[in-house]
mmCIF file of C-alpha atoms in Angstrom:
data_model
loop_
_atom_site.group_PDB
_atom_site.id
_atom_site.type_symbol
_atom_site.label_atom_id
_atom_site.label_comp_id
_atom_site.label_asym_id
_atom_site.label_seq_id
_atom_site.Cartn_x
_atom_site.Cartn_y
_atom_site.Cartn_z
ATOM 1 C CA MET A 758 4.762 0.027 -6.336
ATOM 2 C CA THR A 759 4.879 -2.076 -3.190
ATOM 3 C CA THR A 760 7.960 -1.629 -1.067
ATOM 4 C CA ASP A 761 9.305 -3.952 1.576
ATOM 5 C CA VAL A 762 8.416 -1.603 4.428
ATOM 6 C CA ARG A 763 4.921 -1.062 3.066
ATOM 7 C CA ALA A 764 4.408 -4.802 2.559
ATOM 8 C CA ALA A 765 5.629 -5.470 6.092
ATOM 9 C CA LEU A 766 3.203 -2.858 7.440
ATOM 10 C CA GLN A 767 0.343 -4.407 5.469
ATOM 11 C CA ASP A 768 1.223 -7.829 6.881
ATOM 12 C CA ALA A 769 1.355 -6.310 10.358
ATOM 13 C CA VAL A 770 -2.135 -4.864 9.826
ATOM 14 C CA LYS A 771 -3.458 -8.324 9.002
ATOM 15 C CA SER A 772 -1.708 -9.795 12.021
ATOM 16 C CA ALA A 773 -3.031 -7.081 14.333
ATOM 17 C CA MET A 774 -6.546 -7.628 12.996
ATOM 18 C CA LYS A 775 -6.320 -11.349 13.644
ATOM 19 C CA SER A 776 -5.031 -10.825 17.173
ATOM 20 C CA ARG A 777 -7.544 -7.972 17.754
ATOM 21 C CA ASP A 778 -4.771 -5.602 18.805
ATOM 22 C CA ARG A 779 -6.505 -2.260 18.281
ATOM 23 C CA ALA A 780 -3.568 -0.125 19.377
ATOM 24 C CA ALA A 781 -1.131 -1.760 16.958
ATOM 25 C CA LEU A 782 -3.721 -1.752 14.183
ATOM 26 C CA SER A 783 -4.226 1.980 14.597
ATOM 27 C CA VAL A 784 -0.486 2.659 14.489
ATOM 28 C CA TYR A 785 0.059 0.561 11.367
ATOM 29 C CA ARG A 786 -2.909 2.083 9.562
ATOM 30 C CA THR A 787 -1.723 5.578 10.435
ATOM 31 C CA ALA A 788 1.718 4.817 9.001
ATOM 32 C CA LEU A 789 0.182 3.401 5.802
ATOM 33 C CA ALA A 790 -2.006 6.504 5.504
ATOM 34 C CA ALA A 791 1.062 8.742 5.876
ATOM 35 C CA ILE A 792 2.713 6.819 3.035
ATOM 36 C CA ALA A 793 -0.401 7.157 0.871
ATOM 37 C CA ASN A 794 -0.572 10.892 1.614
ATOM 38 C CA ALA A 795 3.063 11.316 0.593
ATOM 39 C CA GLU A 796 2.254 9.715 -2.756
ATOM 40 C CA ALA A 797 -0.514 12.216 -3.482
ATOM 41 C CA LEU A 798 0.187 15.081 -5.813
ATOM 42 C CA PRO A 799 0.203 18.604 -4.412
ATOM 43 C CA VAL A 800 -3.100 20.438 -4.901
ATOM 44 C CA GLU A 801 -1.630 22.832 -7.463
ATOM 45 C CA ALA A 802 -0.438 19.868 -9.584
ATOM 46 C CA ALA A 803 -3.815 18.109 -9.593
ATOM 47 C CA PRO A 804 -5.818 18.211 -12.814
ATOM 48 C CA LYS A 805 -8.405 20.988 -12.904
ATOM 49 C CA ALA A 806 -12.074 20.389 -13.542
ATOM 50 C CA GLY A 807 -13.424 21.665 -16.801
ATOM 51 C CA ALA A 808 -16.665 21.555 -18.698
ATOM 52 C CA ILE A 809 -18.655 18.359 -18.328
ATOM 53 C CA GLU A 810 -18.823 17.801 -22.069
ATOM 54 C CA ALA A 811 -15.008 17.950 -22.265
ATOM 55 C CA SER A 812 -14.434 15.539 -19.395
ATOM 56 C CA ALA A 813 -12.958 12.104 -19.880
ATOM 57 C CA VAL A 814 -15.191 9.077 -19.512
ATOM 58 C CA GLY A 815 -14.502 5.485 -18.629
ATOM 59 C CA VAL A 816 -12.967 3.505 -15.838
ATOM 60 C CA GLY A 817 -10.027 5.314 -14.263
ATOM 61 C CA ALA A 818 -10.503 8.425 -16.388
ATOM 62 C CA VAL A 819 -10.652 10.701 -13.373
ATOM 63 C CA GLU A 820 -7.771 9.142 -11.461
ATOM 64 C CA ALA A 821 -4.896 11.493 -10.784
ATOM 65 C CA PRO A 822 -1.393 10.103 -11.163
ATOM 66 C CA ARG A 823 0.459 9.434 -7.926
ATOM 67 C CA ARG A 824 4.100 9.816 -7.059
ATOM 68 C CA GLU A 825 6.183 6.691 -6.755
ATOM 69 C CA LEU A 826 8.173 6.588 -3.535
ATOM 70 C CA SER A 827 11.453 4.761 -3.190
ATOM 71 C CA GLU A 828 12.120 2.314 -0.374
ATOM 72 C CA GLU A 829 14.206 5.006 1.330
ATOM 73 C CA ASP A 830 11.324 7.496 1.097
ATOM 74 C CA VAL A 831 8.901 5.030 2.663
ATOM 75 C CA ALA A 832 11.371 4.170 5.428
ATOM 76 C CA ALA A 833 11.898 7.892 6.093
ATOM 77 C CA ILE A 834 8.141 8.414 6.424
ATOM 78 C CA VAL A 835 7.826 5.574 8.936
ATOM 79 C CA ARG A 836 10.898 6.853 10.794
ATOM 80 C CA ARG A 837 9.355 10.341 10.920
ATOM 81 C CA GLU A 838 6.090 8.895 12.293
ATOM 82 C CA ALA A 839 8.045 7.161 15.075
ATOM 83 C CA THR A 840 10.104 10.293 15.792
ATOM 84 C CA ASP A 841 6.952 12.433 15.971
ATOM 85 C CA ARG A 842 5.506 10.073 18.562
ATOM 86 C CA LEU A 843 8.705 10.164 20.642
ATOM 87 C CA THR A 844 8.848 13.952 20.478
ATOM 88 C CA THR A 845 5.232 14.251 21.555
ATOM 89 C CA ALA A 846 5.796 11.708 24.323
ATOM 90 C CA SER A 847 8.673 13.712 25.745
ATOM 91 C CA SER A 848 6.586 16.879 25.761
ATOM 92 C CA LEU A 849 3.667 15.072 27.447
ATOM 93 C CA GLU A 850 5.773 13.356 30.107
ATOM 94 C CA SER A 851 4.854 15.708 32.944
ATOM 95 C CA ALA A 852 1.294 16.478 31.862
ATOM 96 C CA ASP A 853 0.070 12.989 30.926
ATOM 97 C CA PRO A 854 2.467 10.136 31.699
ATOM 98 C CA ASP A 855 0.012 7.490 30.468
ATOM 99 C CA ALA A 856 -0.240 9.114 27.031
ATOM 100 C CA ALA A 857 3.538 9.464 26.907
ATOM 101 C CA THR A 858 3.934 5.751 27.658
ATOM 102 C CA ARG A 859 1.390 4.865 24.961
ATOM 103 C CA LEU A 860 3.188 7.040 22.393
ATOM 104 C CA ARG A 861 6.539 5.442 23.241
ATOM 105 C CA ALA A 862 4.987 1.991 22.737
ATOM 106 C CA GLU A 863 3.603 3.116 19.365
ATOM 107 C CA ALA A 864 7.023 4.434 18.347
ATOM 108 C CA ALA A 865 8.560 1.085 19.285
ATOM 109 C CA LEU A 866 6.032 -0.704 17.058
ATOM 110 C CA LEU A 867 7.004 1.490 14.118
ATOM 111 C CA ALA A 868 10.740 1.248 14.817
ATOM 112 C CA ARG A 869 10.598 -2.457 13.944
ATOM 113 C CA PHE A 870 10.054 -1.531 10.286
ATOM 114 C CA VAL A 871 13.016 0.812 9.775
#
């Protein structure tokens, strides 16, 4: 299921690749990875391996089902990514002002999508 926020992030990845903006590309890919991780099933819910002779065969036979996230869930994940960057930036302000500035810029990139 492709959501509007996810589609916008994927478009932003393409745009950042074309403009060779490595910082933005990294931020967008990280947000998409966080969304993909949220869709994954918990380890205890994943199918267990069994005997080889009892295993399923064929294309997609070993694929685990994924959760479907709503638009609100995806937006919350992106919002949390931005908030995490702002929180880290505020804690780094005195120790590493350059890193804090970079994290604030990354949070601003993500804030466009929520």
